[in-house]
Amino acid sequence: MAIRTAGQFARERREELGLSRERFAVETEVSVSTVVRLENHDHLPRVPALIRIAAGLRCSLDEIAGVSR
């Protein structure tokens, strides 16, 4: 079983929700570059942004981190 990174999880979940990166960024009040960097494994956002991202993905921070998968 392969372990998904936070970025892989975020991308898959965003796509399941039918949201473009741009729309997701607007809804979560983060920049598109933050979404891209997260999904491309270049950057893990600061906690306030990560909390908004989790809310936008309708999941917990644990799920993004891979703790409760």
PDB file of C-alpha atoms in Angstrom:
ATOM      1  CA  MET A   1       0.000   0.000   0.000  1.00  0.00           C
ATOM      2  CA  ALA A   2       1.477   3.321  -1.085  1.00  0.00           C
ATOM      3  CA  ILE A   3       1.475   6.209   1.337  1.00  0.00           C
ATOM      4  CA  ARG A   4       0.018   9.432  -0.042  1.00  0.00           C
ATOM      5  CA  THR A   5       1.684  12.716   0.703  1.00  0.00           C
ATOM      6  CA  ALA A   6      -0.295  15.682   2.006  1.00  0.00           C
ATOM      7  CA  GLY A   7      -0.076  17.183  -1.476  1.00  0.00           C
ATOM      8  CA  GLN A   8      -1.397  14.049  -3.171  1.00  0.00           C
ATOM      9  CA  PHE A   9      -4.243  13.850  -0.683  1.00  0.00           C
ATOM     10  CA  ALA A  10      -5.110  17.532  -1.173  1.00  0.00           C
ATOM     11  CA  ARG A  11      -5.107  17.260  -4.971  1.00  0.00           C
ATOM     12  CA  GLU A  12      -7.213  14.085  -5.010  1.00  0.00           C
ATOM     13  CA  ARG A  13      -9.717  15.510  -2.541  1.00  0.00           C
ATOM     14  CA  ARG A  14      -9.969  18.852  -4.381  1.00  0.00           C
ATOM     15  CA  GLU A  15     -10.579  17.011  -7.643  1.00  0.00           C
ATOM     16  CA  GLU A  16     -13.214  14.775  -5.970  1.00  0.00           C
ATOM     17  CA  LEU A  17     -14.991  17.980  -4.960  1.00  0.00           C
ATOM     18  CA  GLY A  18     -14.866  19.170  -8.565  1.00  0.00           C
ATOM     19  CA  LEU A  19     -12.894  22.314  -7.793  1.00  0.00           C
ATOM     20  CA  SER A  20     -10.210  23.895  -9.949  1.00  0.00           C
ATOM     21  CA  ARG A  21      -7.111  25.142  -8.186  1.00  0.00           C
ATOM     22  CA  GLU A  22      -8.247  28.697  -8.826  1.00  0.00           C
ATOM     23  CA  ARG A  23     -11.747  28.189  -7.423  1.00  0.00           C
ATOM     24  CA  PHE A  24     -10.378  26.317  -4.423  1.00  0.00           C
ATOM     25  CA  ALA A  25      -7.911  29.128  -3.705  1.00  0.00           C
ATOM     26  CA  VAL A  26     -10.716  31.704  -3.773  1.00  0.00           C
ATOM     27  CA  GLU A  27     -12.946  29.607  -1.503  1.00  0.00           C
ATOM     28  CA  THR A  28     -10.189  28.992   1.045  1.00  0.00           C
ATOM     29  CA  GLU A  29      -8.644  32.463   0.862  1.00  0.00           C
ATOM     30  CA  VAL A  30      -5.172  31.173   0.002  1.00  0.00           C
ATOM     31  CA  SER A  31      -3.157  31.981  -3.085  1.00  0.00           C
ATOM     32  CA  VAL A  32      -3.181  29.732  -6.129  1.00  0.00           C
ATOM     33  CA  SER A  33       0.589  29.432  -5.720  1.00  0.00           C
ATOM     34  CA  THR A  34       0.066  28.028  -2.199  1.00  0.00           C
ATOM     35  CA  VAL A  35      -2.281  25.372  -3.588  1.00  0.00           C
ATOM     36  CA  VAL A  36       0.150  24.532  -6.404  1.00  0.00           C
ATOM     37  CA  ARG A  37       3.133  24.325  -4.058  1.00  0.00           C
ATOM     38  CA  LEU A  38       1.213  22.084  -1.644  1.00  0.00           C
ATOM     39  CA  GLU A  39       0.014  19.767  -4.392  1.00  0.00           C
ATOM     40  CA  ASN A  40       3.482  19.619  -5.990  1.00  0.00           C
ATOM     41  CA  HIS A  41       5.100  18.772  -2.634  1.00  0.00           C
ATOM     42  CA  ASP A  42       7.166  21.959  -2.631  1.00  0.00           C
ATOM     43  CA  HIS A  43       5.653  23.579   0.437  1.00  0.00           C
ATOM     44  CA  LEU A  44       3.516  22.847   3.465  1.00  0.00           C
ATOM     45  CA  PRO A  45       1.539  26.008   4.289  1.00  0.00           C
ATOM     46  CA  ARG A  46       1.521  27.623   7.700  1.00  0.00           C
ATOM     47  CA  VAL A  47      -1.101  26.402  10.140  1.00  0.00           C
ATOM     48  CA  PRO A  48      -3.717  29.155   9.547  1.00  0.00           C
ATOM     49  CA  ALA A  49      -3.701  28.476   5.785  1.00  0.00           C
ATOM     50  CA  LEU A  50      -3.658  24.721   6.372  1.00  0.00           C
ATOM     51  CA  ILE A  51      -6.744  25.017   8.576  1.00  0.00           C
ATOM     52  CA  ARG A  52      -8.580  26.876   5.784  1.00  0.00           C
ATOM     53  CA  ILE A  53      -7.407  24.288   3.254  1.00  0.00           C
ATOM     54  CA  ALA A  54      -8.680  21.441   5.453  1.00  0.00           C
ATOM     55  CA  ALA A  55     -12.041  23.178   5.800  1.00  0.00           C
ATOM     56  CA  GLY A  56     -12.199  23.653   2.035  1.00  0.00           C
ATOM     57  CA  LEU A  57     -11.398  19.979   1.503  1.00  0.00           C
ATOM     58  CA  ARG A  58     -14.015  19.058   4.121  1.00  0.00           C
ATOM     59  CA  CYS A  59     -11.504  17.019   6.073  1.00  0.00           C
ATOM     60  CA  SER A  60      -9.400  17.245   9.208  1.00  0.00           C
ATOM     61  CA  LEU A  61      -5.774  18.266   9.538  1.00  0.00           C
ATOM     62  CA  ASP A  62      -5.108  14.666  10.579  1.00  0.00           C
ATOM     63  CA  GLU A  63      -6.409  13.448   7.240  1.00  0.00           C
ATOM     64  CA  ILE A  64      -4.168  15.842   5.327  1.00  0.00           C
ATOM     65  CA  ALA A  65      -1.194  14.762   7.425  1.00  0.00           C
ATOM     66  CA  GLY A  66      -2.010  11.093   6.882  1.00  0.00           C
ATOM     67  CA  VAL A  67      -2.648  10.347  10.547  1.00  0.00           C
ATOM     68  CA  SER A  68      -6.227   9.106  10.187  1.00  0.00           C
ATOM     69  CA  ARG A  69      -6.154   7.411   6.792  1.00  0.00           C
TER      70      ARG A  69
END
